[in-house]
């Protein structure tokens, strides 16, 4: 995650991780019932959110080098942001700050902790499109629990 925030990863790698994470949510391997999700500021499994995730997944592209799918939130070189329509759809996957203030702020708090407060303030202050796309990717990964629940691996595979 630190390399993502420092813009040191290849865009394709970020895009592929995002695809697998969201695909796992769509398939029911991520997300929780309302009470459990609220306790963790995690995404609830709602029909509306699943549909929004499907819309984002429908915009996936296949990597010509690896043959794996990715959500083109970033483009090489230099992690340029993807299509504005896609970025808007991805932003809508995150909690609404008016309805779920703790969950919304939690994503930013996690990024601040990983990237450092002054670095994040500097990056935000610059208003660079690259930073906006990178921070969006990171917040989605945090919200969909990449860091806390091995978001890329379905739970049934993790079970001892």
C-alpha atoms as one frame of an Amber mdcrd trajectory, in Angstrom:
protein
   0.000   0.000   0.000   2.887   2.318   0.793   4.310   1.852  -2.711   0.898
   2.673  -4.176   0.660   5.892  -2.177   4.210   6.796  -3.180   3.217   6.128
  -6.836   5.938   3.490  -7.174   3.783   0.643  -8.521   2.966  -0.205 -12.099
  -0.558   0.871 -12.946  -1.403  -2.613 -14.247  -0.615  -4.179 -10.865  -2.882
  -1.756  -9.019  -5.639  -2.262 -11.586  -5.453  -6.057 -11.281  -5.549  -5.986
  -7.462  -8.561  -3.692  -7.558 -10.337  -6.034  -9.987  -9.777  -9.124  -7.823
 -10.832  -7.299  -4.657 -14.073  -6.000  -6.167 -14.785  -9.300  -7.923 -14.502
 -11.087  -4.570 -17.009  -8.638  -3.093 -19.397  -9.204  -6.001 -19.161 -12.966
  -5.542 -20.000 -12.669  -1.857 -16.506 -13.331  -0.504 -16.331  -9.851   1.032
 -18.755  -7.600   2.827 -20.871  -8.331   5.846 -24.299  -8.033   7.284 -25.240
  -4.582   8.496 -24.188  -4.856  12.165 -20.831  -6.502  11.530 -19.966  -4.135
   8.673 -20.857  -1.081  10.761 -18.565  -2.223  13.563 -15.624  -2.329  11.130
 -16.632   0.592   8.864 -16.690  -2.020   6.100 -18.999  -2.276   3.098 -22.376
  -3.795   3.788 -23.621  -6.335   1.259 -26.437  -4.370  -0.272 -28.108  -4.897
  -3.628 -27.258  -1.322  -4.578 -23.546  -1.646  -3.770 -23.264  -5.030  -5.486
 -24.827  -3.487  -8.609 -22.423  -0.535  -8.457 -19.488  -2.933  -8.143 -20.744
  -4.891 -11.169 -20.864  -1.661 -13.190 -17.229  -0.972 -12.320 -16.226  -4.559
 -13.113 -17.938  -4.241 -16.495 -15.393  -1.540 -17.337 -12.457  -3.901 -16.750
  -9.792  -4.338 -19.396  -7.556  -7.310 -20.073  -3.833  -6.763 -19.695  -2.230
  -7.724 -23.011   0.968  -8.864 -21.244  -0.538 -10.960 -18.443  -4.001 -11.823
 -19.754  -5.462 -10.793 -16.363  -8.286  -8.311 -15.984  -7.896  -4.986 -14.264
  -9.996  -1.943 -13.415  -8.167   0.837 -15.307  -8.187   3.352 -12.458  -4.544
   4.141 -13.307  -2.709   4.277 -16.625   1.013   4.084 -17.305   3.244   5.982
 -17.530   3.427   7.674 -14.148   0.101   6.305 -12.894  -2.017   8.743 -14.857
  -5.693   8.647 -13.861  -8.115   6.501 -15.822 -11.305   7.605 -17.524 -13.295
  10.249 -15.582 -16.530   8.242 -15.846 -14.823   5.203 -14.334 -13.274   7.262
 -11.535 -16.690   8.683 -10.711 -18.213   5.186 -10.556 -15.394   4.004  -8.297
 -15.805   7.033  -6.010 -19.469   6.063  -5.564 -18.385   2.699  -4.119 -17.043
   4.520  -1.077 -19.244   5.542   1.841 -21.120   8.819   1.577 -19.625  11.247
   4.116 -23.094  12.569   4.962 -24.461   9.090   5.794 -21.385   7.250   7.069
 -18.963   9.853   8.295 -16.824   7.405  10.331 -16.383   5.006   7.429 -15.592
   7.843   5.022 -13.054   9.445   7.342 -11.593   6.051   8.236 -10.324   5.585
   4.689  -8.590   8.932   4.766  -7.224   8.245   8.277  -5.701   4.977   7.076
  -4.044   6.744   4.162  -2.780   9.495   6.450  -1.288   6.836   8.770   0.409
   4.969   5.904   1.556   7.924   3.809   2.243  10.357   6.638   0.178  13.386
   7.489   2.469  16.001   5.987   3.005  13.955   2.805  -0.725  13.518   2.371
  -1.411  17.189   3.029   1.242  18.101   0.463  -0.157  15.679  -2.124  -3.722
  16.863  -1.520  -2.612  20.494  -1.666  -1.010  20.000  -5.071  -4.329  18.770
  -6.441  -2.586  16.485  -8.945  -4.907  14.193 -10.889  -2.437  11.324 -10.375
  -2.664  11.668  -6.578  -6.448  11.801  -6.697  -6.576   8.520  -8.638  -3.930
   6.848  -6.453  -5.634   7.933  -3.228  -8.996   6.776  -4.608  -7.539   3.333
  -5.369  -6.044   3.164  -1.872  -9.284   4.224  -0.154 -11.265   1.594  -2.092
  -8.717  -1.055  -1.102  -8.947   0.010   2.542 -12.752   0.145   2.527 -13.118
  -3.248   0.874 -10.739  -4.616   3.500  -7.695  -5.547   1.473  -5.480  -4.908
   4.499  -7.596  -6.398   7.270  -9.136  -9.518   5.773  -6.775 -10.717   3.049
  -9.127  -9.128   0.555  -7.699 -10.965  -2.437  -8.215 -14.449  -1.063 -11.716
 -15.826  -0.510 -12.271 -16.809   3.156 -12.854 -20.473   2.327  -9.266 -20.675
   1.016  -7.859 -19.032   4.172  -9.635 -21.430   6.522  -7.282 -23.858   8.327
